[in-house]
Tab-separated table of C-alpha atoms in Angstrom:
chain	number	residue	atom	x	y	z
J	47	UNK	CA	167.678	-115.599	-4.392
J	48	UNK	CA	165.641	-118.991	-4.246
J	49	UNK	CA	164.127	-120.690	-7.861
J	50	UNK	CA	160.885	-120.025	-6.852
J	51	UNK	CA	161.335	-116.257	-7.130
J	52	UNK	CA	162.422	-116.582	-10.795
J	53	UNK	CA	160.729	-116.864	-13.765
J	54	UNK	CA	162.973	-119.386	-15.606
J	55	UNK	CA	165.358	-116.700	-17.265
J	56	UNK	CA	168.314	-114.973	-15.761
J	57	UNK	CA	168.103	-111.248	-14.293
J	58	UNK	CA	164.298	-111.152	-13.895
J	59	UNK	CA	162.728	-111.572	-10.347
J	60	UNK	CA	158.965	-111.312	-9.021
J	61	UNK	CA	157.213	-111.519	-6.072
J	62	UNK	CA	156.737	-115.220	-5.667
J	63	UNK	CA	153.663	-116.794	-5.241
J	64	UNK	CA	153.110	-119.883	-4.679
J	65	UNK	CA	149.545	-122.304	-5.836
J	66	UNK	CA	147.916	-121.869	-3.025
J	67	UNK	CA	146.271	-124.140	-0.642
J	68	UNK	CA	142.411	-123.489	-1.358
J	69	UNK	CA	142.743	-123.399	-5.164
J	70	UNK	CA	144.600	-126.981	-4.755
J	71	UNK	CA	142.549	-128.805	-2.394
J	72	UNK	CA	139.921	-127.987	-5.027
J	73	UNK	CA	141.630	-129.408	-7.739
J	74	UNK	CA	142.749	-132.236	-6.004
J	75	UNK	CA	138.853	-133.134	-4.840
J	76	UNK	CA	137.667	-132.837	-8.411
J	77	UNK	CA	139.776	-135.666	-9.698
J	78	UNK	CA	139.323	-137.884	-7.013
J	79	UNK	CA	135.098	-137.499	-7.322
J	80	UNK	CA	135.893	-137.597	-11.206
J	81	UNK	CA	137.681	-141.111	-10.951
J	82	UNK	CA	135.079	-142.116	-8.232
J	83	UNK	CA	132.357	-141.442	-10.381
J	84	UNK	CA	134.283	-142.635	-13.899
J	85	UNK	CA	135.671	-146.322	-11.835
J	86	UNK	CA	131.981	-146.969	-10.163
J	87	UNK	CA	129.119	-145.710	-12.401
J	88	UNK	CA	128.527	-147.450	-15.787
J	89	UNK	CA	126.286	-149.992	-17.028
J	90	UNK	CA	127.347	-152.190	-14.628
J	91	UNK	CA	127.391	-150.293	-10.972
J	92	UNK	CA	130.216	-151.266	-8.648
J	93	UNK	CA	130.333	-149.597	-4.648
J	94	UNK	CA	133.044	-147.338	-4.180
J	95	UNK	CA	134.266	-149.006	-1.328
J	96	UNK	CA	134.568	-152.490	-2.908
J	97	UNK	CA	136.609	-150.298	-5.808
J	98	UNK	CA	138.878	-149.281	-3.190
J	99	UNK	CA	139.779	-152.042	-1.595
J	100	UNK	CA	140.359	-153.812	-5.524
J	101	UNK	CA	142.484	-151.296	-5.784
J	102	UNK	CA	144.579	-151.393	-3.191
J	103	UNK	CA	144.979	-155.783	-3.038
J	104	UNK	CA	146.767	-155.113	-6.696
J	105	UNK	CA	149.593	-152.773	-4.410
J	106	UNK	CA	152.584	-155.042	-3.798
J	107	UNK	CA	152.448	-156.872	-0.272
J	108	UNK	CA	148.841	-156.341	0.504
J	109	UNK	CA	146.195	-159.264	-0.099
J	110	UNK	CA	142.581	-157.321	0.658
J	111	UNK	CA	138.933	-159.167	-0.664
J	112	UNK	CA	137.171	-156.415	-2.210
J	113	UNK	CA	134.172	-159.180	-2.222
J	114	UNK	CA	133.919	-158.452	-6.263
J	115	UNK	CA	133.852	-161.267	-8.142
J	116	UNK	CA	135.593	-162.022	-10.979
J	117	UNK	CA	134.304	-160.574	-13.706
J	118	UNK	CA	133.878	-157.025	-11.686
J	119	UNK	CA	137.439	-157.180	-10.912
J	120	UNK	CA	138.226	-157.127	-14.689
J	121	UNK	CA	136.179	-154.688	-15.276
J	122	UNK	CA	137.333	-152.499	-12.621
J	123	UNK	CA	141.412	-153.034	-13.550
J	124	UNK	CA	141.436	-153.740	-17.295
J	125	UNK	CA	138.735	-151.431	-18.867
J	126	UNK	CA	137.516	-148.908	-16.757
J	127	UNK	CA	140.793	-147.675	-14.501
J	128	UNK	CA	143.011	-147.613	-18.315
J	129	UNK	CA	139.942	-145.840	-19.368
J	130	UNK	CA	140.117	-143.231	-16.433
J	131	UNK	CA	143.861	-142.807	-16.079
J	132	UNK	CA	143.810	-141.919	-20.162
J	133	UNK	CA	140.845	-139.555	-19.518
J	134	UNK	CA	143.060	-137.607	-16.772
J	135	UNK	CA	146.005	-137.352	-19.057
J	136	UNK	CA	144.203	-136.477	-22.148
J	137	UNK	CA	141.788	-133.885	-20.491
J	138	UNK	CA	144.778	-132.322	-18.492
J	139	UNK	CA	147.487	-132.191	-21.489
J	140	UNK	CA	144.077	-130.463	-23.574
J	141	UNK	CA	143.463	-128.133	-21.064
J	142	UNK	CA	147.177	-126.761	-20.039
J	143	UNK	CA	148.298	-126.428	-23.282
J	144	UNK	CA	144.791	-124.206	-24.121
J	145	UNK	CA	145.735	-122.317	-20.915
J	146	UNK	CA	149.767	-121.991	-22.517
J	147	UNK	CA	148.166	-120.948	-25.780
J	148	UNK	CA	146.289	-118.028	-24.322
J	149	UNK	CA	148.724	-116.946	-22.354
J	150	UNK	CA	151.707	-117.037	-24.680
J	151	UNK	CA	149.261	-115.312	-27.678
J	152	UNK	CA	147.711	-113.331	-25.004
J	153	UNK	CA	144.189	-114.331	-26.798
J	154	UNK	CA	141.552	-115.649	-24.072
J	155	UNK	CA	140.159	-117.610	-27.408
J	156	UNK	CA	143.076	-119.599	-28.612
J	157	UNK	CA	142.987	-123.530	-27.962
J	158	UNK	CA	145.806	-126.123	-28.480
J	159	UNK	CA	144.357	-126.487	-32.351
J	160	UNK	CA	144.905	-122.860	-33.120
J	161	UNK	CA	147.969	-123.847	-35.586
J	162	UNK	CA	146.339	-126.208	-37.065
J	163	UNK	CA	147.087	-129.494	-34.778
J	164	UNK	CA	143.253	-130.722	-35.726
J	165	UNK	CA	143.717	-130.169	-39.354
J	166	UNK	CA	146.882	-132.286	-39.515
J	167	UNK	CA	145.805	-134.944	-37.349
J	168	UNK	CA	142.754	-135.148	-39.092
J	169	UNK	CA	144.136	-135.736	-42.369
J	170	UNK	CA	146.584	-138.272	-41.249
J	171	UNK	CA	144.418	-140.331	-39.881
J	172	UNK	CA	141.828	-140.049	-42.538
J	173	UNK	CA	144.901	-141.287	-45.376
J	174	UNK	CA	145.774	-143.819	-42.954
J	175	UNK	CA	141.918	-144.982	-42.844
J	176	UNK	CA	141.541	-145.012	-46.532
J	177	UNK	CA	144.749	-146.507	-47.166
J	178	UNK	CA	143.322	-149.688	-45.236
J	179	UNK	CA	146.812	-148.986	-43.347
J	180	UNK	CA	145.115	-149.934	-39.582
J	181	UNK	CA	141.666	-149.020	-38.047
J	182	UNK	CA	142.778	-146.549	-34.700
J	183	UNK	CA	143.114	-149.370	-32.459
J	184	UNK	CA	145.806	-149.565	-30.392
J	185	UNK	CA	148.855	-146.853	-30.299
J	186	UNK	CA	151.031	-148.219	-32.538
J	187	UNK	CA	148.213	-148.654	-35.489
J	188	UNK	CA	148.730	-146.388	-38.179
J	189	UNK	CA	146.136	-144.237	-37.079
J	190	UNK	CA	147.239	-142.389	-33.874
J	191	UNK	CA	150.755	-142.911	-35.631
J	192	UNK	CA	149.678	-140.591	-38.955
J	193	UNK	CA	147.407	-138.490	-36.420
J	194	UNK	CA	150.657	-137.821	-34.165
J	195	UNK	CA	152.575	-136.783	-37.597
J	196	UNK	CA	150.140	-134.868	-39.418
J	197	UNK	CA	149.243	-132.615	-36.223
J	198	UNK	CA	153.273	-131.694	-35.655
J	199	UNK	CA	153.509	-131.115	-39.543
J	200	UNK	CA	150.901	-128.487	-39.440
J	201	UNK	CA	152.626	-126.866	-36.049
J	202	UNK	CA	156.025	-126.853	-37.820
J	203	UNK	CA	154.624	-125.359	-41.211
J	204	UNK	CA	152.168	-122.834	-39.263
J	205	UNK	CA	155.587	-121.400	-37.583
J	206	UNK	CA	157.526	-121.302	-40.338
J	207	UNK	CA	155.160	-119.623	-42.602
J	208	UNK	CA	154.496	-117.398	-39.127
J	209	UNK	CA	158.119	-116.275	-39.223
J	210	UNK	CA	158.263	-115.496	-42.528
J	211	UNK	CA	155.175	-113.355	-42.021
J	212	UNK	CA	157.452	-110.831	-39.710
J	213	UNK	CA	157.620	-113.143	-36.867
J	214	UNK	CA	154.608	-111.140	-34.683
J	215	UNK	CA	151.915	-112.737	-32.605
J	216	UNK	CA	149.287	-112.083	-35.391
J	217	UNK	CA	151.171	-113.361	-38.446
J	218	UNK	CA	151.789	-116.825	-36.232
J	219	UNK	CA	147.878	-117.063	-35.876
J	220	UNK	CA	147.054	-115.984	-39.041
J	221	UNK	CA	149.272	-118.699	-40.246
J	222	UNK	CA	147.872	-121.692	-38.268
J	223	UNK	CA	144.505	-120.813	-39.757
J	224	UNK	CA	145.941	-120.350	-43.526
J	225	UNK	CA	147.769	-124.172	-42.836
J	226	UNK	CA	144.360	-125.550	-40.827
J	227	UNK	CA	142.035	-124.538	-43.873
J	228	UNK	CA	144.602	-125.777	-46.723
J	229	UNK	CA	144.598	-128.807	-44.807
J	230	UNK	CA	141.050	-129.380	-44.105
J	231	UNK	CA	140.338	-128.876	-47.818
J	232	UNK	CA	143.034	-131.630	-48.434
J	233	UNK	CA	141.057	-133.783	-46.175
J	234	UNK	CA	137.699	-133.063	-47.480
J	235	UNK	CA	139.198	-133.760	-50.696
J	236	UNK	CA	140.018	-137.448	-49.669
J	237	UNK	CA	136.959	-138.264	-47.592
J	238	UNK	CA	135.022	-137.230	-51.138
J	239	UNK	CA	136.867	-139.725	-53.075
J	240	UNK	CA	136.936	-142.503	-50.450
J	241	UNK	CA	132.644	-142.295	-48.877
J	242	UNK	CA	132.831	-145.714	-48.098
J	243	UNK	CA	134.854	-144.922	-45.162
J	244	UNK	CA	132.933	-141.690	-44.125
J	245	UNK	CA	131.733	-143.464	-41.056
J	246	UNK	CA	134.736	-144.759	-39.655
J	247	UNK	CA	136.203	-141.767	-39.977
J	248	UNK	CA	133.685	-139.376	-38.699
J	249	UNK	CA	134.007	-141.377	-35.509
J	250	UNK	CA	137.762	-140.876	-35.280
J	251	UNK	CA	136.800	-137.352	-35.870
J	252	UNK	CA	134.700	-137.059	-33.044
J	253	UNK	CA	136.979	-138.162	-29.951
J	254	UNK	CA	136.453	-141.295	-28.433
J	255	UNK	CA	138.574	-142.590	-25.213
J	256	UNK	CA	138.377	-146.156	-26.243
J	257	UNK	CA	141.526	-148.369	-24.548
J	258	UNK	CA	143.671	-151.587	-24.988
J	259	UNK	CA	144.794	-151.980	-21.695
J	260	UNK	CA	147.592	-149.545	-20.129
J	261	UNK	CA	149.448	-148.986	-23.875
J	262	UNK	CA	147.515	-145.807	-24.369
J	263	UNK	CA	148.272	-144.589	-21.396
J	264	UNK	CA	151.911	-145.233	-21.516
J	265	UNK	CA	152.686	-143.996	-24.755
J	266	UNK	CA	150.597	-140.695	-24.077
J	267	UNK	CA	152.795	-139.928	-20.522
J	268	UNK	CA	156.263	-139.015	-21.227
J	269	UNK	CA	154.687	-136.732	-23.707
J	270	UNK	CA	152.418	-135.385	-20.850
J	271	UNK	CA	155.367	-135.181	-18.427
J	272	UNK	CA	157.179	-132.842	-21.341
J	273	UNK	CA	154.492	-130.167	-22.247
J	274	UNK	CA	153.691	-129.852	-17.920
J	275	UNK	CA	157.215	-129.278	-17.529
J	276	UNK	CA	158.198	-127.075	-19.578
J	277	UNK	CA	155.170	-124.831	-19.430
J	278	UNK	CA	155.231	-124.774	-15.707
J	279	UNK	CA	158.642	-123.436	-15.724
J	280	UNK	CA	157.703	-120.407	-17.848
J	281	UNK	CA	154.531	-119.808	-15.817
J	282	UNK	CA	155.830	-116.680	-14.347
J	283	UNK	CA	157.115	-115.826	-17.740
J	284	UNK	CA	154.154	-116.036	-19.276
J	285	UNK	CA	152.262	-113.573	-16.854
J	286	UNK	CA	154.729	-111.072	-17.977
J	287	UNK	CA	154.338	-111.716	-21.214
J	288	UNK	CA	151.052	-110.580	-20.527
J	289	UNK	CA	151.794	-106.759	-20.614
J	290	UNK	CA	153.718	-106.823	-23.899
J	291	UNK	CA	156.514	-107.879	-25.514
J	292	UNK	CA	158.381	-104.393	-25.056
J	293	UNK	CA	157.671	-104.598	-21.490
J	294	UNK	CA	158.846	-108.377	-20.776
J	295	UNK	CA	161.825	-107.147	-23.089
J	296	UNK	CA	162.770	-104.419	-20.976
J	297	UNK	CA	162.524	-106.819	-17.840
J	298	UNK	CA	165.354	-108.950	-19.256
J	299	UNK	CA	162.902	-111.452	-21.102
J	300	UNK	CA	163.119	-112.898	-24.438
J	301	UNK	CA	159.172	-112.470	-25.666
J	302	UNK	CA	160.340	-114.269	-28.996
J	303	UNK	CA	161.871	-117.167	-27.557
J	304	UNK	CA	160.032	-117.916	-24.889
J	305	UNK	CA	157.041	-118.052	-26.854
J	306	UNK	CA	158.493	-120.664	-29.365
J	307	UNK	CA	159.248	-122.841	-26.380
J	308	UNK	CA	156.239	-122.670	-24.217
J	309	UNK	CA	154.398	-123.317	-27.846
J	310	UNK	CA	156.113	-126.310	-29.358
J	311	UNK	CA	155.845	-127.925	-25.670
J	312	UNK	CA	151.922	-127.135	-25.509
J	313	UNK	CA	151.850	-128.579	-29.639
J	314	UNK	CA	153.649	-131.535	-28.626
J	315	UNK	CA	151.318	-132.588	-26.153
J	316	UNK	CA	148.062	-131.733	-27.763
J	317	UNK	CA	149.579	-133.562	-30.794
J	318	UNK	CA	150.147	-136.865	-28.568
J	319	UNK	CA	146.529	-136.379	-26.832
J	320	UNK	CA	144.728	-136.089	-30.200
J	321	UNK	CA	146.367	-139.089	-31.510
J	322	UNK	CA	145.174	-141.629	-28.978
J	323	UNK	CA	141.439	-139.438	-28.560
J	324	UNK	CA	140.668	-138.200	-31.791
J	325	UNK	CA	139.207	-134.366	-31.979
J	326	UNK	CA	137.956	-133.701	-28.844
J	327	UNK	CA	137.074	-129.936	-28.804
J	328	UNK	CA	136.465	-127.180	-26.376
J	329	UNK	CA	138.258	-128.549	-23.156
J	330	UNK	CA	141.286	-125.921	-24.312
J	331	UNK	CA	138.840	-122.968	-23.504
J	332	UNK	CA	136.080	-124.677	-20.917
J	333	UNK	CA	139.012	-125.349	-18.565
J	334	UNK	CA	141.408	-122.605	-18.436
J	335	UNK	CA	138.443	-120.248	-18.402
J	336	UNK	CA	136.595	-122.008	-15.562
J	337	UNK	CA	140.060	-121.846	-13.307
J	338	UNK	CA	140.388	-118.243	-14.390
J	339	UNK	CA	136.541	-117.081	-13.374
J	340	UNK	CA	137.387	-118.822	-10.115
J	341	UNK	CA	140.616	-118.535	-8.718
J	342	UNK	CA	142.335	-115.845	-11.046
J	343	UNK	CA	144.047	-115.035	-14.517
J	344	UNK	CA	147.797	-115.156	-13.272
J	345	UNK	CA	149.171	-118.392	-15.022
J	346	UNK	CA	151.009	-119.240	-11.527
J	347	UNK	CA	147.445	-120.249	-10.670
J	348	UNK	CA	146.010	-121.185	-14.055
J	349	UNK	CA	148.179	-123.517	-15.853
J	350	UNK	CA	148.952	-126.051	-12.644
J	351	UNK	CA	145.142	-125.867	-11.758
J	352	UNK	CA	144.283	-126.453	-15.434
J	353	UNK	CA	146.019	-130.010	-15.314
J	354	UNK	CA	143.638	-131.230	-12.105
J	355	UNK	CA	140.465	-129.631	-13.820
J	356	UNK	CA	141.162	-130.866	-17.033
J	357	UNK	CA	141.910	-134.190	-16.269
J	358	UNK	CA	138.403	-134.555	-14.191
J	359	UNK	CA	136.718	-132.597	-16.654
J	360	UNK	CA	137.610	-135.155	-19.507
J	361	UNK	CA	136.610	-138.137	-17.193
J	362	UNK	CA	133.453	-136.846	-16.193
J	363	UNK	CA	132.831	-136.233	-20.046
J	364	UNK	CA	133.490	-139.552	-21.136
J	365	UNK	CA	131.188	-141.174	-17.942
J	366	UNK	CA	128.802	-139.025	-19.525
J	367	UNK	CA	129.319	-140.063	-22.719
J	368	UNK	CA	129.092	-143.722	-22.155
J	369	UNK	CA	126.591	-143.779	-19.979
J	370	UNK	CA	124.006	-141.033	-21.704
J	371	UNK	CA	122.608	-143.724	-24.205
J	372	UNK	CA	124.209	-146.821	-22.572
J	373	UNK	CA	123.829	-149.223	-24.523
J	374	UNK	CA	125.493	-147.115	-27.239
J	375	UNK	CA	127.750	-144.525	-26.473
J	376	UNK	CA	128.042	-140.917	-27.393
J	377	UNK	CA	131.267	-139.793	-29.232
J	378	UNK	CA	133.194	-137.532	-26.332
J	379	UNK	CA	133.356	-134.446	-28.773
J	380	UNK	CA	129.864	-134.509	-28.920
J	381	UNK	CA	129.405	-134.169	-25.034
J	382	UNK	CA	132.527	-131.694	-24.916
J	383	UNK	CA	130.695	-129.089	-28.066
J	384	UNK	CA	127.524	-129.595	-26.230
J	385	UNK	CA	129.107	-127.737	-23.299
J	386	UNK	CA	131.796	-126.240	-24.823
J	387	UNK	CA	129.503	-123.785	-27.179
J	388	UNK	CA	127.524	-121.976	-24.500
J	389	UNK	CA	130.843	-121.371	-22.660
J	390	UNK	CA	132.354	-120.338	-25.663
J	391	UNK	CA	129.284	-117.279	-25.944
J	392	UNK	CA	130.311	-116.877	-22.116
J	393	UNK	CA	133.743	-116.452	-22.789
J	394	UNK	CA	132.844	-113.681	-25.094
J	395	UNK	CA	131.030	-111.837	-22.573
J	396	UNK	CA	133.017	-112.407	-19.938
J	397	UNK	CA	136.048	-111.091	-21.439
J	398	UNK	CA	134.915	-107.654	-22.816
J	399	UNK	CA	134.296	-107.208	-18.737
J	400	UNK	CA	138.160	-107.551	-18.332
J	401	UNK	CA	138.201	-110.919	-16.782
J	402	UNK	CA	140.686	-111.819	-18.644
């Protein structure tokens, strides 16, 4: 019996199925036209081709003339490829831990800030704005840091209280939006008393993918490499999760357990994504959804094509976000809502016709 025929606990085998080719080659093509598109277009347009070869004289042993000059190889290598390469990991840690969420609450509306992980991180950061303790840039301010803190607070209280609800699906959710609302108060409370800083923080808020160099990137990775992990090993578990906990039970699964796993990994990483982005909504729903209209609702399928998709669909939001009103540039959430609420009506729809 091979490991690709089990679904990550003892005694339980399925047909396998592997991602399949098709599905794959489509994710694949979307992130290499998003980080086309997100390393050439901008206010200042560079050729694809001249990327390319940049690109490849920074590998070890090769010495190629892209022809750019100076100040377009900076721009390529030290703002806009950090800027990408956070963009993939952010949009594809969002999106496969929405896809983990609905699967493991078998809810087709539940998003990586269903327990709360916005409330917490927004209230962090907003006491570590008003506190004058650092202004969100760079990962080790105390920004991200009390982001990062506050959003795994409000996951561990949101399962705690859960379980002492009866420990059930409904009492977890319930939960996360009892802790979410306490907390939002607590931060609505704080931006009242401090208005001066109303501004700053609204743009925190909002999501922005703003980079110092490769440190945001790094930081945000091993946390990345954690959630995909983990959640990809219970993939199969999670599609038999899908018919009930009695049923996965009487397979030889462990609903109970399995769920707390898949869910911490999923909170972990959307905890780590909103601390270096700031609220960026939607992507949790747009993407899974999107992968599940196209190429299926088994999670086999969904969560691995989730991390390609999301990853180009957070790029392609942020070129459109910087380039909408270039000069200026458009907070990220605000592109991601834009999108995100007519899907959300389609979503709806969609899912009272089963597609789910």
């Amino acid at each position: 019996m091979s490991d690709s025929q089990r679904y990550g606990e003892p005694g339980v085998v399925l047909q396998a199925s592997g991602l399949r080719p098709r599905p794959l080659a489509a994710g694949v093509a979307a992130v290499a036209l998003a980080v086309v598109a997100g390393l050439t277009v901008g206010p200042v347009d560079i050729a694809a081709h001249r990327v390319a070869l940049q690109l490849l004289d920074g590998l070890p042993g090769l010495a190629i003339d892209s022809g750019l000059s100076d100040a377009h190889a900076a721009i390529v290598e030290q703002i806009r490829l950090p800027r990408v390469a956070l963009g993939l990991l952010v949009g594809a840690t969002l999106a496969v831990s929405g896809a983990t969420y609905q699967g493991a609450f078998r809810n087709p509306l539940a998003d990586p800030y269903l327990l709360g992980i916005a409330a917490g991180a927004g209230l962090g950061a907003t006491i570590a704005i008003t506190s004058d303790l650092g202004d969100g840039a760079g990962v080790f301010d105390a920004v991200p840091l009390a982001a990062f803190a506050g959003a795994l607070i409000s996951v561990t209280v949101s399962y705690v209280a859960g379980h002492l609800g009866g420990r059930s699906t409904a009492s977890l959710i319930l939960a996360g939006i009892a802790v979410a609302s306490f907390l939002t108060a607590c931060q609505t409370y704080v931006l009242q008393a401090n208005s001066d800083a109303f501004r700053q923080i609204f743009a925190w808020i909002l999501g922005r993918l703003a980079t110092s160099g490769w440190s945001e990137p790094a930081l945000l990775l091993p946390y990345f490499a954690v959630t995909v992990g983990v959640v990809l090993r219970y993939r199969r578990a999670l599609d038999v999760l899908a018919v009930g906990d009695e049923e996965a039970a009487a397979l030889g699964l462990e609903p109970r357990r399995i769920r707390m796993i898949v869910v911490l990994a999923a909170s972990l990483g959307a905890a780590a994504a909103v601390s270096v982005s700031g609220l960026i909504g939607f992507v949790g729903i747009i993407v899974p959804h999107t992968v599940r209209l196209a190429f299926g609702a088994s999670n086999r399928l969904v969560l691995p094509l989730s991390i390609l998709f999301g990853g180009a669909f957070m790029v392609l939001a942020d070129l459109a976000a910087r380039t909408a009103l270039a000069p200026a540039e458009l907070p990220i959430g605000v592109v991601t809502a834009f999108l995100g609420a007519p899907f959300f009506v389609l979503v709806l729809r969609t899912s009272r016709r089963e597609v789910w």
